[in-house]
mmCIF file of C-alpha atoms in Angstrom:
data_model
loop_
_atom_site.group_PDB
_atom_site.id
_atom_site.type_symbol
_atom_site.label_atom_id
_atom_site.label_comp_id
_atom_site.label_asym_id
_atom_site.label_seq_id
_atom_site.Cartn_x
_atom_site.Cartn_y
_atom_site.Cartn_z
ATOM 1 C CA MET A 1 0.002 0.009 0.003
ATOM 2 C CA PRO A 2 1.477 3.404 -1.007
ATOM 3 C CA LEU A 3 2.200 5.886 1.741
ATOM 4 C CA SER A 4 -0.367 8.656 2.061
ATOM 5 C CA PRO A 5 0.581 12.221 3.076
ATOM 6 C CA HIS A 6 -0.089 13.328 6.625
ATOM 7 C CA PHE A 7 -1.359 16.891 7.053
ATOM 8 C CA PRO A 8 -2.660 17.203 10.667
ATOM 9 C CA PHE A 9 -2.632 20.986 10.540
ATOM 10 C CA GLN A 10 -5.297 21.086 7.864
ATOM 11 C CA LEU A 11 -7.707 19.139 10.103
ATOM 12 C CA PHE A 12 -7.620 21.833 12.789
ATOM 13 C CA CYS A 13 -7.613 24.613 10.208
ATOM 14 C CA LYS A 14 -10.848 23.260 8.748
ATOM 15 C CA GLN A 15 -12.414 22.899 12.217
ATOM 16 C CA LEU A 16 -11.459 26.496 13.015
ATOM 17 C CA THR A 17 -12.854 27.742 9.710
ATOM 18 C CA ASP A 18 -16.194 26.048 10.406
ATOM 19 C CA ILE A 19 -16.517 27.436 13.904
ATOM 20 C CA PHE A 20 -15.421 30.954 12.966
ATOM 21 C CA LYS A 21 -18.017 30.971 10.153
ATOM 22 C CA LYS A 22 -20.692 30.058 12.698
ATOM 23 C CA ALA A 23 -19.397 32.701 15.108
ATOM 24 C CA LYS A 24 -19.835 35.329 12.395
ATOM 25 C CA THR A 25 -23.618 34.915 12.614
ATOM 26 C CA ASN A 26 -23.708 35.044 16.433
ATOM 27 C CA SER A 27 -24.622 38.155 18.416
ATOM 28 C CA ASN A 28 -21.624 37.612 20.702
ATOM 29 C CA PRO A 29 -19.050 35.798 18.572
ATOM 30 C CA ALA A 30 -16.267 35.903 21.194
ATOM 31 C CA MET A 31 -18.375 34.048 23.722
ATOM 32 C CA PHE A 32 -19.661 31.690 21.002
ATOM 33 C CA LEU A 33 -16.055 30.702 20.232
ATOM 34 C CA TYR A 34 -15.299 30.246 23.895
ATOM 35 C CA LYS A 35 -18.374 28.144 24.650
ATOM 36 C CA ASN A 36 -17.749 25.969 21.578
ATOM 37 C CA LYS A 37 -14.203 25.181 22.657
ATOM 38 C CA ALA A 38 -12.432 26.977 19.810
ATOM 39 C CA ARG A 39 -9.496 27.466 22.135
ATOM 40 C CA MET A 40 -8.728 23.737 21.981
ATOM 41 C CA GLN A 41 -8.526 23.769 18.177
ATOM 42 C CA LEU A 42 -6.381 26.888 18.362
ATOM 43 C CA PHE A 43 -4.003 25.107 20.760
ATOM 44 C CA MET A 44 -3.758 22.177 18.351
ATOM 45 C CA ALA A 45 -3.090 24.350 15.313
ATOM 46 C CA GLU A 46 -0.686 26.571 17.283
ATOM 47 C CA SER A 47 1.357 23.568 18.461
ATOM 48 C CA ILE A 48 1.997 22.403 14.905
ATOM 49 C CA LEU A 49 2.872 25.904 13.723
ATOM 50 C CA ARG A 50 5.027 26.412 16.785
ATOM 51 C CA VAL A 51 7.176 23.339 16.221
ATOM 52 C CA SER A 52 7.250 23.892 12.429
ATOM 53 C CA ASN A 53 8.654 27.372 13.191
ATOM 54 C CA LYS A 54 11.621 25.641 14.767
ATOM 55 C CA LEU A 55 12.088 23.042 12.009
ATOM 56 C CA PHE A 56 11.842 25.451 9.065
ATOM 57 C CA GLU A 57 12.739 29.037 8.364
ATOM 58 C CA ASP A 58 9.528 30.246 6.769
ATOM 59 C CA LYS A 59 8.190 33.801 7.033
ATOM 60 C CA GLU A 60 4.576 32.721 6.433
ATOM 61 C CA ILE A 61 4.644 30.087 9.145
ATOM 62 C CA ILE A 62 5.961 32.744 11.560
ATOM 63 C CA GLU A 63 3.077 35.045 10.628
ATOM 64 C CA TRP A 64 0.458 32.278 10.830
ATOM 65 C CA HIS A 65 1.753 31.204 14.222
ATOM 66 C CA ALA A 66 1.537 34.795 15.477
ATOM 67 C CA THR A 67 -2.105 35.055 14.325
ATOM 68 C CA ILE A 68 -3.227 31.746 15.871
ATOM 69 C CA LYS A 69 -1.343 32.478 19.107
ATOM 70 C CA LYS A 70 -2.966 35.866 19.418
ATOM 71 C CA LEU A 71 -6.434 34.377 18.989
ATOM 72 C CA GLU A 72 -5.662 31.724 21.626
ATOM 73 C CA ASP A 73 -4.380 34.469 23.946
ATOM 74 C CA TYR A 74 -7.649 36.421 23.568
ATOM 75 C CA LEU A 75 -9.717 33.351 24.466
ATOM 76 C CA GLY A 76 -7.258 32.558 27.294
ATOM 77 C CA GLU A 77 -7.889 36.001 28.794
ATOM 78 C CA ILE A 78 -11.640 35.465 28.613
ATOM 79 C CA ASP A 79 -11.252 32.066 30.254
ATOM 80 C CA HIS A 80 -9.123 33.565 33.042
ATOM 81 C CA TYR A 81 -11.701 36.172 34.021
ATOM 82 C CA LEU A 82 -14.690 33.888 33.537
ATOM 83 C CA VAL A 83 -13.224 31.340 35.937
ATOM 84 C CA LEU A 84 -12.317 34.040 38.466
ATOM 85 C CA SER A 85 -15.791 35.590 38.220
ATOM 86 C CA ALA A 86 -17.478 32.204 38.737
ATOM 87 C CA ASP A 87 -15.236 31.246 41.646
ATOM 88 C CA PHE A 88 -15.422 34.562 43.464
ATOM 89 C CA SER A 89 -19.214 34.812 42.993
ATOM 90 C CA LYS A 90 -19.574 31.655 45.109
ATOM 91 C CA LEU A 91 -17.814 33.349 48.059
ATOM 92 C CA LYS A 92 -19.949 35.469 50.360
ATOM 93 C CA THR A 93 -16.743 37.074 51.650
ATOM 94 C CA VAL A 94 -15.910 38.728 48.314
ATOM 95 C CA GLN A 95 -17.383 42.238 48.138
ATOM 96 C CA MET A 96 -19.559 43.544 45.314
ATOM 97 C CA PRO A 97 -17.002 46.171 44.137
ATOM 98 C CA GLN A 98 -14.402 43.403 43.775
ATOM 99 C CA LEU A 99 -16.826 41.250 41.750
ATOM 100 C CA LYS A 100 -17.568 44.228 39.528
ATOM 101 C CA TYR A 101 -13.824 44.821 39.012
ATOM 102 C CA ILE A 102 -13.424 41.258 37.718
ATOM 103 C CA SER A 103 -16.604 41.369 35.619
ATOM 104 C CA ASP A 104 -15.451 44.632 34.039
ATOM 105 C CA LYS A 105 -12.162 42.922 33.138
ATOM 106 C CA LEU A 106 -14.115 40.072 31.568
ATOM 107 C CA GLU A 107 -16.316 42.443 29.617
ATOM 108 C CA LYS A 108 -13.266 44.255 28.246
ATOM 109 C CA ALA A 109 -11.666 40.955 27.221
ATOM 110 C CA VAL A 110 -14.827 39.836 25.376
ATOM 111 C CA ASP A 111 -15.226 43.259 23.744
ATOM 112 C CA LYS A 112 -11.581 43.243 22.609
ATOM 113 C CA LEU A 113 -11.902 39.883 20.861
ATOM 114 C CA ASN A 114 -15.245 40.837 19.266
ATOM 115 C CA LYS A 115 -13.668 44.020 17.817
ATOM 116 C CA LYS A 116 -10.695 42.014 16.474
ATOM 117 C CA LEU A 117 -12.999 39.430 14.882
ATOM 118 C CA ILE A 118 -15.025 42.115 13.081
ATOM 119 C CA LYS A 119 -11.899 44.055 12.038
ATOM 120 C CA HIS A 120 -10.347 40.942 10.469
ATOM 121 C CA ASP A 121 -13.582 39.553 9.037
ATOM 122 C CA PHE A 122 -13.355 36.641 11.494
ATOM 123 C CA TYR A 123 -9.940 35.663 10.163
ATOM 124 C CA LEU A 124 -11.589 33.576 7.411
ATOM 125 C CA ALA A 125 -9.182 34.796 4.693
ATOM 126 C CA ASP A 126 -6.221 34.075 7.016
ATOM 127 C CA LEU A 127 -7.443 30.555 7.753
ATOM 128 C CA LYS A 128 -8.033 29.886 4.043
ATOM 129 C CA LYS A 129 -4.511 31.057 3.254
ATOM 130 C CA MET A 130 -3.079 28.828 6.018
ATOM 131 C CA ASN A 131 -5.076 25.802 4.934
ATOM 132 C CA GLU A 132 -3.890 26.146 1.325
ATOM 133 C CA GLY A 133 -0.406 27.327 2.067
ATOM 134 C CA PHE A 134 0.798 24.920 4.781
ATOM 135 C CA LYS A 135 2.465 22.256 2.636
ATOM 136 C CA ILE A 136 4.422 20.293 5.234
ATOM 137 C CA ASN A 137 3.776 16.575 4.897
ATOM 138 C CA PHE A 138 4.609 14.879 8.170
ATOM 139 C CA ASN A 139 4.712 11.390 6.631
ATOM 140 C CA ASP A 140 8.400 11.852 5.937
ATOM 141 C CA LYS A 141 11.096 9.863 7.720
ATOM 142 C CA LYS A 142 13.717 12.645 7.903
ATOM 143 C CA LEU A 143 11.128 15.133 9.113
ATOM 144 C CA ILE A 144 9.829 12.728 11.809
ATOM 145 C CA LEU A 145 13.390 12.275 13.075
ATOM 146 C CA LYS A 146 13.842 16.061 13.179
ATOM 147 C CA LEU A 147 10.561 16.415 15.041
ATOM 148 C CA GLN A 148 11.633 13.765 17.556
ATOM 149 C CA GLU A 149 14.910 15.603 18.149
ATOM 150 C CA GLU A 150 13.045 18.893 18.578
ATOM 151 C CA ILE A 151 10.761 17.358 21.192
ATOM 152 C CA ARG A 152 13.785 16.012 23.104
ATOM 153 C CA SER A 153 15.391 19.458 22.795
ATOM 154 C CA GLU A 154 12.278 21.139 24.227
ATOM 155 C CA LEU A 155 12.238 18.707 27.156
ATOM 156 C CA LYS A 156 15.890 19.586 27.851
ATOM 157 C CA GLU A 157 15.104 23.306 27.513
ATOM 158 C CA SER A 158 12.364 22.878 30.140
ATOM 159 C CA CYS A 159 14.880 21.310 32.518
ATOM 160 C CA ASP A 160 17.387 24.101 31.753
ATOM 161 C CA PHE A 161 14.666 26.659 32.529
ATOM 162 C CA PHE A 162 14.070 24.974 35.911
ATOM 163 C CA ASP A 163 17.838 25.012 36.542
ATOM 164 C CA GLN A 164 17.713 28.839 36.502
ATOM 165 C CA TYR A 165 15.836 28.611 39.813
ATOM 166 C CA PRO A 166 17.728 25.888 41.771
ATOM 167 C CA LYS A 167 16.633 27.052 45.227
ATOM 168 C CA ALA A 168 13.147 28.529 44.718
ATOM 169 C CA PHE A 169 10.686 30.236 42.421
ATOM 170 C CA THR A 170 9.850 33.903 42.990
ATOM 171 C CA ASP A 171 7.144 34.530 40.356
ATOM 172 C CA MET A 172 4.006 32.522 39.592
ATOM 173 C CA GLU A 173 3.369 33.853 36.092
ATOM 174 C CA GLU A 174 6.879 34.243 34.667
ATOM 175 C CA GLN A 175 8.362 31.115 36.211
ATOM 176 C CA VAL A 176 5.810 28.512 37.301
ATOM 177 C CA HIS A 177 3.215 29.215 34.595
ATOM 178 C CA GLU A 178 5.857 29.631 31.921
ATOM 179 C CA LEU A 179 7.498 26.295 32.763
ATOM 180 C CA ARG A 180 4.084 24.591 32.769
ATOM 181 C CA ARG A 181 3.439 26.036 29.284
ATOM 182 C CA LYS A 182 6.707 24.495 28.021
ATOM 183 C CA LEU A 183 5.753 21.064 29.344
ATOM 184 C CA ARG A 184 2.145 21.378 28.151
ATOM 185 C CA TRP A 185 3.257 21.765 24.526
ATOM 186 C CA ILE A 186 4.934 18.354 24.687
ATOM 187 C CA SER A 187 1.644 16.837 25.808
ATOM 188 C CA ILE A 188 -0.330 18.714 23.136
ATOM 189 C CA TYR A 189 1.963 17.396 20.396
ATOM 190 C CA GLY A 190 0.788 13.933 21.381
ATOM 191 C CA GLU A 191 -2.744 14.764 20.207
ATOM 192 C CA SER A 192 -2.182 17.417 17.592
ATOM 193 C CA PHE A 193 -0.035 15.223 15.343
ATOM 194 C CA GLN A 194 -2.930 12.827 15.000
ATOM 195 C CA GLY A 195 -1.418 9.420 15.432
ATOM 196 C CA LEU A 196 2.204 10.228 14.575
ATOM 197 C CA ILE A 197 3.165 10.110 18.267
ATOM 198 C CA VAL A 198 2.312 6.829 19.982
ATOM 199 C CA LEU A 199 2.570 5.520 23.535
ATOM 200 C CA LYS A 200 4.854 2.529 24.165
ATOM 201 C CA GLU A 201 3.792 0.046 26.804
ATOM 202 C CA THR A 202 6.409 -1.002 29.341
ATOM 203 C CA LYS A 203 6.338 -3.657 32.044
ATOM 204 C CA GLU A 204 9.187 -1.998 33.897
ATOM 205 C CA LYS A 205 8.354 -0.819 37.438
ATOM 206 C CA TYR A 206 9.697 2.668 38.155
ATOM 207 C CA PRO A 207 10.386 4.103 41.618
ATOM 208 C CA TRP A 208 8.420 7.243 40.710
ATOM 209 C CA GLU A 209 5.146 5.570 39.641
ATOM 210 C CA LYS A 210 3.267 5.944 42.955
ATOM 211 C CA GLU A 211 4.195 9.631 43.124
ATOM 212 C CA PHE A 212 3.435 10.531 39.508
ATOM 213 C CA ILE A 213 0.731 8.188 38.263
ATOM 214 C CA THR A 214 -2.791 8.153 39.649
ATOM 215 C CA LYS A 215 -6.073 6.812 38.348
ATOM 216 C CA ASN A 216 -6.811 10.226 36.839
ATOM 217 C CA GLU A 217 -3.868 9.940 34.405
ATOM 218 C CA VAL A 218 -4.872 6.412 33.381
ATOM 219 C CA ILE A 219 -8.513 7.266 32.592
ATOM 220 C CA ASN A 220 -7.850 10.721 31.119
ATOM 221 C CA PRO A 221 -9.064 10.585 27.459
ATOM 222 C CA PHE A 222 -6.320 13.040 26.405
ATOM 223 C CA ASN A 223 -3.756 10.417 27.527
ATOM 224 C CA LYS A 224 -5.039 7.843 25.019
ATOM 225 C CA LEU A 225 -3.186 8.522 21.796
ATOM 226 C CA PRO A 226 -4.502 6.823 18.630
ATOM 227 C CA VAL A 227 -2.023 5.252 16.166
ATOM 228 C CA LYS A 228 -2.190 6.399 12.554
ATOM 229 C CA LYS A 229 -1.311 3.515 10.282
ATOM 230 C CA ASN A 230 0.407 3.800 6.936
ATOM 231 C CA LEU A 231 3.039 6.226 8.236
ATOM 232 C CA VAL A 232 6.699 5.666 7.353
ATOM 233 C CA SER A 233 7.573 5.746 11.081
ATOM 234 C CA HIS A 234 6.259 6.974 14.437
ATOM 235 C CA ILE A 235 7.606 8.827 17.455
ATOM 236 C CA THR A 236 7.240 6.759 20.604
ATOM 237 C CA PHE A 237 6.694 8.088 24.082
ATOM 238 C CA ASN A 238 7.140 5.930 27.181
ATOM 239 C CA LYS A 239 3.503 5.487 28.310
ATOM 240 C CA LYS A 240 4.226 5.739 32.023
ATOM 241 C CA ALA A 241 6.431 8.808 31.576
ATOM 242 C CA PHE A 242 3.640 10.405 29.504
ATOM 243 C CA TYR A 243 1.223 9.785 32.398
ATOM 244 C CA ALA A 244 3.801 11.392 34.715
ATOM 245 C CA LEU A 245 4.016 14.416 32.428
ATOM 246 C CA SER A 246 0.228 14.681 32.515
ATOM 247 C CA TYR A 247 0.285 14.523 36.318
ATOM 248 C CA VAL A 248 2.825 17.355 36.543
ATOM 249 C CA ILE A 249 0.941 19.572 34.078
ATOM 250 C CA GLU A 250 -2.345 19.001 35.969
ATOM 251 C CA ASN A 251 -0.943 19.626 39.425
ATOM 252 C CA ILE A 252 1.277 22.582 38.556
ATOM 253 C CA GLY A 253 -1.878 23.972 36.871
ATOM 254 C CA LYS A 254 -3.813 23.674 40.136
ATOM 255 C CA ILE A 255 -1.009 25.455 42.046
ATOM 256 C CA LYS A 256 -0.772 28.135 39.360
ATOM 257 C CA ASP A 257 -4.544 28.723 39.412
ATOM 258 C CA LYS A 258 -4.540 29.159 43.188
ATOM 259 C CA GLY A 259 -1.663 31.620 42.965
ATOM 260 C CA LEU A 260 -3.121 33.670 40.115
ATOM 261 C CA SER A 261 -6.563 33.720 41.832
ATOM 262 C CA LEU A 262 -4.988 35.044 45.025
ATOM 263 C CA GLU A 263 -3.098 37.690 43.005
ATOM 264 C CA ALA A 264 -6.269 38.713 41.100
ATOM 265 C CA LEU A 265 -8.330 38.974 44.276
ATOM 266 C CA GLU A 266 -5.593 40.912 46.056
ATOM 267 C CA LYS A 267 -5.473 43.327 43.109
ATOM 268 C CA SER A 268 -9.245 43.742 43.120
ATOM 269 C CA VAL A 269 -9.115 44.622 46.871
ATOM 270 C CA ARG A 270 -6.310 47.133 46.225
ATOM 271 C CA LYS A 271 -8.132 48.741 43.279
ATOM 272 C CA THR A 272 -11.539 48.976 44.943
ATOM 273 C CA SER A 273 -10.575 49.994 48.516
ATOM 274 C CA HIS A 274 -7.968 52.031 50.315
ATOM 275 C CA GLU A 275 -6.029 48.985 51.510
ATOM 276 C CA LYS A 276 -2.273 49.075 50.999
ATOM 277 C CA ASN A 277 -0.437 46.208 49.349
ATOM 278 C CA GLY A 278 0.387 44.250 52.497
ATOM 279 C CA GLU A 279 -3.109 44.607 53.928
ATOM 280 C CA SER A 280 -4.809 43.756 50.629
ATOM 281 C CA VAL A 281 -2.954 40.421 50.561
ATOM 282 C CA LYS A 282 -4.279 39.637 54.085
ATOM 283 C CA VAL A 283 -7.842 40.621 53.067
ATOM 284 C CA ALA A 284 -7.732 38.491 49.924
ATOM 285 C CA THR A 285 -6.288 35.484 51.786
ATOM 286 C CA LYS A 286 -9.037 35.748 54.381
ATOM 287 C CA GLN A 287 -11.769 36.124 51.762
ATOM 288 C CA LEU A 288 -10.572 32.980 49.996
ATOM 289 C CA ASN A 289 -10.269 31.208 53.356
ATOM 290 C CA ALA A 290 -6.902 30.084 51.964
ATOM 291 C CA ASN A 291 -4.652 27.825 54.002
ATOM 292 C CA TYR A 292 -1.812 28.724 51.640
ATOM 293 C CA THR A 293 0.233 31.801 50.764
ATOM 294 C CA HIS A 294 1.872 32.942 47.567
ATOM 295 C CA ASP A 295 5.231 31.747 48.925
ATOM 296 C CA SER A 296 3.929 28.354 50.018
ATOM 297 C CA LEU A 297 2.478 27.752 46.531
ATOM 298 C CA LEU A 298 5.819 28.676 44.937
ATOM 299 C CA LYS A 299 7.558 26.206 47.250
ATOM 300 C CA GLU A 300 5.031 23.485 46.421
ATOM 301 C CA ALA A 301 5.521 23.975 42.677
ATOM 302 C CA HIS A 302 9.294 23.992 43.048
ATOM 303 C CA ALA A 303 9.295 20.780 45.078
ATOM 304 C CA LEU A 304 7.172 18.963 42.527
ATOM 305 C CA LEU A 305 9.248 20.094 39.551
ATOM 306 C CA LYS A 306 12.492 19.350 41.372
ATOM 307 C CA SER A 307 11.294 15.791 41.875
ATOM 308 C CA TYR A 308 10.303 15.580 38.200
ATOM 309 C CA PHE A 309 13.448 17.068 36.676
ATOM 310 C CA LYS A 310 16.245 16.420 39.194
ATOM 311 C CA LYS A 311 15.350 13.460 41.423
ATOM 312 C CA TYR A 312 13.865 11.196 38.742
ATOM 313 C CA LYS A 313 14.894 12.949 35.491
ATOM 314 C CA LEU A 314 11.498 12.119 34.047
ATOM 315 C CA HIS A 315 11.962 14.437 31.109
ATOM 316 C CA GLU A 316 14.691 12.097 29.884
ATOM 317 C CA ALA A 317 12.466 9.017 30.262
ATOM 318 C CA LEU A 318 9.673 10.270 27.985
ATOM 319 C CA ALA A 319 11.052 10.307 24.441
#
C-alpha cells in the first residue's frame, strides 16, 4: 500500500474555519467561540505551527503562528476572568466592588476579541490562506526524526529553565506558569499530530510511579493517543512517563490557578478599596479562606518540579 501524506494541521484549520463561520452569525461571537471550545482547536493548530517554526525558516509560518497564538491568547484572557468571576461569585466574603472589578475585566476581554473578529472579518481569509499554504507533509522519515529531536530538545530546555531557579521560584506567572506552558506543549503534540506520536507500553516498574501516576492519568481521554497507520515511522513516548508528564501539568496547573486567583483577588481589593499592598494580601487570603500563601504555593511547585526534573529525570524518560 502506497504511503499517504499526513497533514494534521489542515484538520484543525478546517475545524477553526467552520466554527469561525458560525461565530460570524452570532450576536456575541467571542463568547460563542469560547463556549464551543475553539481554544482547543487553536491550541492544536498553534502547536503544529510552533514546532514547524523551529524546524523550518519560513516567514509565512511565523506570521500564521503569530495570528493563531494571538487568537488563543484572547480566548485565554476570557477564560481567566470567567473562571475568576465564577469562583469569586460563590464566596460570600468577596465584596460587590471586587466582583464588579473582575466582571469589568471580563467584559473588556470579550469586547476586545469581538472588535478584532469584526476588524479581520473573522480571520476567514487568514485561515483559508493557512489551509492552502501549509504544505508540510509529516509522513516523511527525515522530518519525523527532526521532530523527535526537537521534542527532546524542548524537554531539555524545560529542565534548563528549571535550573535557573535551583533554590526557589519567585514569580508565579513568569516562572511557574511559563514552565508549565513549556511542558504542556509536549503533551499537546501527542494529540495534535494525530497518530504520529504513539505511547509505548512498558512492564518495567519505576520508583516514581506511585508519586506521579494516579487513576486520573490512566482514565484521562487526552492520555489515550490513537495510532495512525500507513506512516513511514512513528515517534514513541514511554506511556508511564507520558502519564507522569500529565500529572505534573495537571498539578502545577492547580497550584498556578490558586496563585493567580490570590493575586487577582488581592489586586481587586487594592483597586476597589484604600487597603495598602500588605493589607490587601491579608484581606484577599481571608476572603478565599486560603490555607496557603503565595510563597507556600511557589515552594510546592518547586518541590514537585524538582522531583520531576532532578530526582527522577523524568523528562529524559519520555522520548
